[in-house]
Structures are given as structure tokens and as C-alpha cells.
Amino acid sequence: MNWNFTKMHGAGNDFVVLDGVRQTIEMTPERARALGDRHFGIGADQILLVEPASSPAADFRYRIFNSDGSEVEHCGNGARCFVRFVHETGLSDRNPLRAEIATGIIVLDEGDDEQVTVEMGSTRFDPAALPFDAAGLATRTEGADTLYTLPLQDATAARGGGSDLPATVEISAVAISNPHAVQIVDDVDQAPVERIGPLVESHARFPRRVNAGFMQVVDRNTIRLRVYERGAGETLACGTGACAAVAAGIRRGVLDTPVRVHARGGVLTVDWDGSSLRMTGPATSVYTGRIDIDQLVFSMALNR
């Protein structure tokens, strides 16, 4: 079965985008993993699937699959690429667009300056919304935020990690359709993202795993950010992670809206007034192609 696809990225967070309106796409974890594989497939952090809406309140349905094959609730950088893809391929000329995601409806507006603004939906801080089992953890209040002390020692020992890693990290818990655990670090370049990120992402306290954010506060309107995403590893940018970090920083009293978020792949702007959450950033098409998905999956199986 041959599928047409478009390779896109939003600030370096890269995607394989599929039109499920004009072609039949039956996505499976195996197919998503094959497409996302950077050695044998096309290569991407996530696979984006555009489908007809099931809700009359939306223009399209938008689904997101990580490169490990798991389906997730939301992807902010992907949402910007989604609306540009819909416009560039002629699926619709509506602007703004309303997209149906797993947790509701989001609104996307493509500007004349090649920037896309996404109304990101609700922001919640109740641990149950992530979900996050916070029972028995030490906490402290900073501003309007609750910080949780998350133990890493047992997780580190179980994975053979080095003794130089901290026994605990202090996190803010933020749900923006998908879950985030945000910690403040002195320098994101020196932060052990590749070592602590997996420990937080797969921590037993997060039954559905979590995106681990590492935020450096530069000034009250600027941060630097790295995110270890569940199911994808560290990416060059994470849209919902940027939103989660900004919301956490504003609640903690160290940031003021709007905030420029410097990720490794580019700059995003997040505006949060305590209720309405908007993110603005680039969305770029790289190339289009056609792939025999069944042959790809078969080839992947042979190379395991």
C-alpha cells in the first residue's frame, strides 16, 4: 500500500504528515514506528494524521503518533504544521481552522508572516489531570504553584545510572492535553537531560509517562528550554512543553507573559493570562514523497 506524505518541522521538531482525507490510512504502532525510524524509514519525532472530523464543531481531526508507535493527545509544534499542511495541500482554505484532538477542539490561525498561532486549550495543574500520583511526596509552594519533590534514586539504581545524579528533582506538574513535569535548571546546556529525562519520563508516579521539561530562566520574558518527550526522546522543540514551562514559570512568579521560548531548533512565543493559552511559531514543509508502507514494515522486521 502506497502512501503520499509530507515531511515538515516546527522549530526543528520534525514530522511525517499524512493526508487521511484523500487517501486511506490505517495507522498501527508498527507502521508509525517504521515511518519514524531515522535509519530505515523516513525519520521523524512524530507522525501526524489528518482525518475527517467526527465532531460538527471541527474542520478536521488531527492525530499524533510518537516514533515509538504510541498515540498521544496533543503536539503544539505538530498543530502548526497541521494547519500549514491543510492549506498547502488544498484540503481547506479556512483560517482560522478548528481541529479535533483527543481531548477537545483547538483553534489554529496561520498568519501572513509565515507564523502560526495555536489556541492550545485548557491548562490544568491538578496531579490527577496528568495523571500523576503525588501521594506522600514532599511539596512546597512557590507563588501560586505547588512544587513536588520527585525521588529518582530508585529509578536511577534500577537503570544502572551514575551516582552523580541527584536523588530527587523538584517539578511543576502541568497538563496541556498531554502531561508535563517541568523543572528549573541553572543552564540547559549543562543539564543532564539525556540521563534524568528518561528517569522522569518513565517514572512509576506517571502511569501514562510524562514529558520532562528543563527550563532555564533568562529574564522575566525569556527562557531556554529542552524537553525529553515521552515516546520520542529529546526533540529540538516541544510546543506543549514550551507552554507548560511558561505556565509553570508564571505561576511560580518568575515569568511575565508573553514569553519567548528558545529551544534548540528555534524560538516560540507563548502568551498565557491564566486562562487563554496561545503559542506562536514557525511551520515548514521540507519535501513530499510516496512510500510503500507494507514493504517498509516488512524491511524493518528483517533488520531487527
Short mmCIF file of C-alpha atoms in Angstrom, two decimals:
data_model
loop_
_atom_site.label_atom_id
_atom_site.label_comp_id
_atom_site.label_asym_id
_atom_site.label_seq_id
_atom_site.Cartn_x
_atom_site.Cartn_y
_atom_site.Cartn_z
CA MET A 1 0.00 0.00 0.00
CA ASN A 2 1.50 3.33 -1.11
CA TRP A 3 1.03 6.45 1.00
CA ASN A 4 1.74 10.04 -0.03
CA PHE A 5 3.41 12.03 2.75
CA THR A 6 4.93 15.40 3.53
CA LYS A 7 7.98 15.89 5.74
CA MET A 8 7.64 19.01 7.91
CA HIS A 9 9.11 20.59 11.01
CA GLY A 10 8.20 23.22 13.57
CA ALA A 11 11.35 24.77 15.06
CA GLY A 12 13.22 21.52 14.37
CA ASN A 13 10.57 19.22 15.87
CA ASP A 14 10.03 17.07 12.77
CA PHE A 15 7.03 15.18 11.44
CA VAL A 16 5.76 12.89 8.74
CA VAL A 17 2.33 14.28 7.82
CA LEU A 18 -0.29 12.07 6.18
CA ASP A 19 -3.50 13.05 4.40
CA GLY A 20 -6.14 10.65 5.68
CA VAL A 21 -8.94 12.54 3.93
CA ARG A 22 -8.00 11.82 0.29
CA GLN A 23 -6.24 8.51 0.89
CA THR A 24 -6.95 5.56 3.15
CA ILE A 25 -4.61 5.49 6.14
CA GLU A 26 -4.86 2.64 8.61
CA MET A 27 -2.28 3.53 11.21
CA THR A 28 -0.81 0.91 13.52
CA PRO A 29 2.04 1.13 16.06
CA GLU A 30 4.24 -0.91 13.70
CA ARG A 31 3.59 1.46 10.80
CA ALA A 32 4.19 4.54 12.93
CA ARG A 33 7.50 3.12 14.19
CA ALA A 34 8.57 2.28 10.64
CA LEU A 35 7.79 5.77 9.34
CA GLY A 36 9.57 7.43 12.27
CA ASP A 37 12.71 5.31 12.10
CA ARG A 38 15.65 7.52 11.14
CA HIS A 39 17.73 4.68 9.69
CA PHE A 40 15.27 2.54 7.72
CA GLY A 41 12.19 4.80 7.43
CA ILE A 42 11.58 8.47 6.67
CA GLY A 43 12.56 9.63 10.15
CA ALA A 44 10.54 11.88 12.46
CA ASP A 45 9.77 12.68 16.08
CA GLN A 46 6.05 12.20 15.44
CA ILE A 47 3.63 11.07 12.73
CA LEU A 48 0.69 13.42 12.11
CA LEU A 49 -2.53 12.13 10.59
CA VAL A 50 -5.21 14.45 9.17
CA GLU A 51 -8.66 12.84 9.06
CA PRO A 52 -12.26 13.96 8.55
CA ALA A 53 -13.72 15.41 11.73
CA SER A 54 -16.10 13.32 13.77
CA SER A 55 -17.38 16.45 15.55
CA PRO A 56 -19.50 19.06 13.73
CA ALA A 57 -17.60 21.73 15.70
CA ALA A 58 -14.31 20.89 13.95
CA ASP A 59 -12.95 21.16 10.41
CA PHE A 60 -10.66 18.13 10.69
CA ARG A 61 -9.50 15.51 13.13
CA TYR A 62 -5.80 15.61 14.00
CA ARG A 63 -3.99 12.57 15.46
CA ILE A 64 -0.41 12.27 16.71
CA PHE A 65 1.75 9.15 16.92
CA ASN A 66 5.20 9.13 18.54
CA SER A 67 8.13 7.49 16.82
CA ASP A 68 7.78 4.56 19.26
CA GLY A 69 4.28 3.89 17.87
CA SER A 70 2.28 5.25 20.80
CA GLU A 71 -0.59 7.68 20.16
CA VAL A 72 -0.63 10.88 22.23
CA GLU A 73 -3.13 13.61 22.95
CA HIS A 74 -1.54 16.80 21.62
CA CYS A 75 1.52 18.29 19.92
CA GLY A 76 1.83 22.05 19.66
CA ASN A 77 4.55 22.16 17.01
CA GLY A 78 2.65 19.49 15.10
CA ALA A 79 -0.52 21.56 15.31
CA ARG A 80 1.19 24.44 13.49
CA CYS A 81 2.42 22.05 10.80
CA PHE A 82 -1.06 20.56 10.60
CA VAL A 83 -2.71 23.85 9.63
CA ARG A 84 0.01 24.72 7.10
CA PHE A 85 -0.31 21.24 5.57
CA VAL A 86 -4.07 21.60 5.25
CA HIS A 87 -3.67 24.96 3.50
CA GLU A 88 -0.73 23.98 1.26
CA THR A 89 -2.37 20.77 0.04
CA GLY A 90 -5.71 22.47 -0.64
CA LEU A 91 -7.69 20.44 1.89
CA SER A 92 -9.19 23.72 3.12
CA ASP A 93 -8.64 27.47 2.86
CA ARG A 94 -10.41 28.23 6.13
CA ASN A 95 -8.41 30.37 8.51
CA PRO A 96 -8.56 30.02 11.44
CA LEU A 97 -9.13 26.26 11.47
CA ARG A 98 -10.71 24.20 14.22
CA ALA A 99 -9.05 20.84 14.81
CA GLU A 100 -10.40 17.95 16.82
CA ILE A 101 -7.75 16.33 19.04
CA ALA A 102 -8.09 13.55 21.60
CA THR A 103 -9.02 15.96 24.40
CA GLY A 104 -11.20 18.51 22.60
CA ILE A 105 -11.07 21.28 19.98
CA ILE A 106 -8.13 23.59 19.31
CA VAL A 107 -8.10 26.71 17.11
CA LEU A 108 -5.24 27.40 14.67
CA ASP A 109 -4.55 30.64 12.79
CA GLU A 110 -1.92 30.95 10.03
CA GLY A 111 -0.62 34.49 9.75
CA ASP A 112 0.73 36.40 6.75
CA ASP A 113 4.22 36.40 8.34
CA GLU A 114 4.56 32.60 7.97
CA GLN A 115 3.94 32.23 11.69
CA VAL A 116 1.11 30.09 13.04
CA THR A 117 -0.75 30.78 16.28
CA VAL A 118 -2.45 27.95 18.14
CA GLU A 119 -5.09 28.31 20.85
CA MET A 120 -3.74 25.46 22.93
CA GLY A 121 -6.77 24.61 25.04
CA SER A 122 -7.09 24.19 28.79
CA THR A 123 -4.17 24.20 31.23
CA ARG A 124 -4.57 22.15 34.41
CA PHE A 125 -2.37 21.68 37.46
CA ASP A 126 -4.25 19.01 39.39
CA PRO A 127 -1.99 15.92 39.55
CA ALA A 128 -4.95 13.73 38.58
CA ALA A 129 -5.18 15.58 35.24
CA LEU A 130 -1.78 14.31 34.07
CA PRO A 131 -2.20 11.70 35.70
CA PHE A 132 0.44 11.98 38.44
CA ASP A 133 0.45 10.05 41.72
CA ALA A 134 1.66 12.73 44.13
CA ALA A 135 0.55 10.95 47.31
CA GLY A 136 3.18 11.14 50.04
CA LEU A 137 5.61 13.35 48.11
CA ALA A 138 7.17 16.36 49.80
CA THR A 139 5.79 19.63 48.43
CA ARG A 140 6.36 23.34 48.77
CA THR A 141 4.53 26.39 47.48
CA GLU A 142 6.19 29.00 45.30
CA GLY A 143 3.90 31.80 44.17
CA ALA A 144 0.70 30.11 43.03
CA ASP A 145 2.43 26.86 42.10
CA THR A 146 2.91 23.63 44.02
CA LEU A 147 6.32 22.03 43.57
CA TYR A 148 6.72 18.29 44.08
CA THR A 149 9.93 16.55 45.16
CA LEU A 150 10.22 13.53 42.88
CA PRO A 151 12.67 10.82 44.03
CA LEU A 152 15.00 9.49 41.37
CA GLN A 153 17.28 7.27 43.43
CA ASP A 154 15.36 4.02 42.99
CA ALA A 155 14.79 4.70 39.29
CA THR A 156 18.47 5.50 38.81
CA ALA A 157 19.61 2.33 40.56
CA ALA A 158 17.20 0.23 38.53
CA ARG A 159 18.74 1.55 35.30
CA GLY A 160 22.35 1.44 36.42
CA GLY A 161 22.65 5.23 36.42
CA GLY A 162 25.64 7.05 37.86
CA SER A 163 25.85 8.10 41.49
CA ASP A 164 26.48 11.70 40.42
CA LEU A 165 22.81 12.12 39.52
CA PRO A 166 20.62 13.84 42.12
CA ALA A 167 18.45 11.68 44.36
CA THR A 168 15.46 13.97 43.71
CA VAL A 169 14.24 16.67 41.35
CA GLU A 170 11.67 19.37 42.07
CA ILE A 171 8.95 19.62 39.44
CA SER A 172 5.83 21.53 38.49
CA ALA A 173 3.03 19.31 37.19
CA VAL A 174 1.19 20.71 34.17
CA ALA A 175 -1.41 19.11 31.89
CA ILE A 176 -1.91 20.71 28.46
CA SER A 177 -3.89 17.86 26.95
CA ASN A 178 -0.70 15.83 27.48
CA PRO A 179 1.33 15.66 30.72
CA HIS A 180 4.43 17.65 31.64
CA ALA A 181 6.87 17.69 34.55
CA VAL A 182 8.86 20.95 34.47
CA GLN A 183 12.00 21.65 36.47
CA ILE A 184 14.11 24.82 36.57
CA VAL A 185 17.84 24.41 35.90
CA ASP A 186 20.72 26.88 36.01
CA ASP A 187 21.96 26.10 32.49
CA VAL A 188 20.10 23.94 29.97
CA ASP A 189 23.33 23.26 28.08
CA GLN A 190 24.83 21.60 31.15
CA ALA A 191 21.64 19.91 32.39
CA PRO A 192 21.83 16.07 32.17
CA VAL A 193 18.71 15.88 30.02
CA GLU A 194 19.75 12.64 28.36
CA ARG A 195 20.15 10.95 31.78
CA ILE A 196 17.47 12.49 34.01
CA GLY A 197 14.93 12.87 31.18
CA PRO A 198 14.30 9.12 30.77
CA LEU A 199 14.04 8.66 34.55
CA VAL A 200 11.32 11.27 34.83
CA GLU A 201 9.57 10.28 31.58
CA SER A 202 9.07 6.67 32.69
CA HIS A 203 8.75 7.26 36.45
CA ALA A 204 6.23 5.00 38.17
CA ARG A 205 4.44 8.07 39.53
CA PHE A 206 3.31 8.85 35.96
CA PRO A 207 1.24 5.84 34.81
CA ARG A 208 0.96 7.21 31.25
CA ARG A 209 4.53 8.54 31.24
CA VAL A 210 5.31 12.25 31.09
CA ASN A 211 7.22 14.87 29.09
CA ALA A 212 10.21 16.05 31.13
CA GLY A 213 10.99 19.76 30.72
CA PHE A 214 14.23 21.52 31.72
CA MET A 215 13.78 25.31 31.86
CA GLN A 216 16.42 28.00 32.30
CA VAL A 217 15.02 31.43 33.18
CA VAL A 218 16.96 34.11 31.30
CA ASP A 219 14.76 37.06 32.29
CA ARG A 220 11.09 37.60 33.06
CA ASN A 221 10.10 37.31 29.40
CA THR A 222 12.69 34.84 28.13
CA ILE A 223 13.53 31.20 28.82
CA ARG A 224 15.69 28.49 27.31
CA LEU A 225 14.15 25.04 27.20
CA ARG A 226 14.95 21.40 26.50
CA VAL A 227 12.33 18.67 26.64
CA TYR A 228 12.68 14.91 26.82
CA GLU A 229 9.41 13.80 25.23
CA ARG A 230 7.66 10.58 26.12
CA GLY A 231 7.92 8.13 23.27
CA ALA A 232 10.34 10.27 21.25
CA GLY A 233 13.30 11.23 23.43
CA GLU A 234 14.77 14.74 23.38
CA THR A 235 13.45 16.81 20.49
CA LEU A 236 14.71 20.12 19.10
CA ALA A 237 11.50 21.81 20.26
CA CYS A 238 8.28 20.86 22.05
CA GLY A 239 5.26 23.14 21.68
CA THR A 240 3.18 21.85 24.59
CA GLY A 241 6.40 21.66 26.61
CA ALA A 242 7.04 25.35 25.92
CA CYS A 243 3.51 26.17 27.04
CA ALA A 244 3.84 24.05 30.17
CA ALA A 245 7.15 25.67 31.11
CA VAL A 246 5.76 29.19 30.65
CA ALA A 247 2.62 28.43 32.64
CA ALA A 248 4.70 26.92 35.45
CA GLY A 249 7.09 29.88 35.45
CA ILE A 250 4.26 32.43 35.58
CA ARG A 251 2.59 30.55 38.43
CA ARG A 252 5.89 30.41 40.28
CA GLY A 253 6.24 34.19 39.89
CA VAL A 254 9.46 34.15 37.85
CA LEU A 255 7.97 34.96 34.41
CA ASP A 256 5.60 37.51 32.87
CA THR A 257 3.54 36.94 29.73
CA PRO A 258 4.36 36.91 26.84
CA VAL A 259 7.46 34.72 26.98
CA ARG A 260 9.95 33.93 24.22
CA VAL A 261 10.99 30.30 24.46
CA HIS A 262 14.39 29.49 22.96
CA ALA A 263 14.50 25.81 22.03
CA ARG A 264 17.41 24.17 20.26
CA GLY A 265 15.52 24.25 16.97
CA GLY A 266 14.11 27.78 17.09
CA VAL A 267 12.07 30.33 19.01
CA LEU A 268 8.42 30.08 20.09
CA THR A 269 6.29 32.75 21.75
CA VAL A 270 3.82 31.77 24.46
CA ASP A 271 1.13 34.07 25.86
CA TRP A 272 -0.82 32.93 28.94
CA ASP A 273 -3.10 35.14 31.00
CA GLY A 274 -4.12 32.43 33.43
CA SER A 275 -6.90 31.09 31.22
CA SER A 276 -6.27 31.66 27.49
CA LEU A 277 -3.09 29.96 26.27
CA ARG A 278 -1.63 30.84 22.84
CA MET A 279 1.56 29.69 21.16
CA THR A 280 3.09 31.22 18.02
CA GLY A 281 5.92 29.82 15.92
CA PRO A 282 7.07 28.62 12.51
CA ALA A 283 5.89 25.63 10.44
CA THR A 284 7.99 24.50 7.49
CA SER A 285 7.44 21.99 4.70
CA VAL A 286 10.64 20.17 3.73
CA TYR A 287 9.69 17.71 0.97
CA THR A 288 6.95 15.41 -0.26
CA GLY A 289 7.19 11.74 -1.22
CA ARG A 290 5.47 8.41 -1.61
CA ILE A 291 6.24 5.26 0.34
CA ASP A 292 5.16 1.62 0.26
CA ILE A 293 4.23 1.27 3.93
CA ASP A 294 3.84 -2.51 3.92
CA GLN A 295 7.24 -3.01 2.28
CA LEU A 296 8.77 -0.64 4.81
CA VAL A 297 7.30 -2.56 7.76
CA PHE A 298 8.50 -5.84 6.22
CA SER A 299 12.02 -4.46 5.72
CA MET A 300 12.09 -3.19 9.30
CA ALA A 301 11.17 -6.66 10.57
CA LEU A 302 14.02 -8.22 8.58
CA ASN A 303 16.53 -5.78 10.08
CA ARG A 304 15.66 -6.37 13.72
#
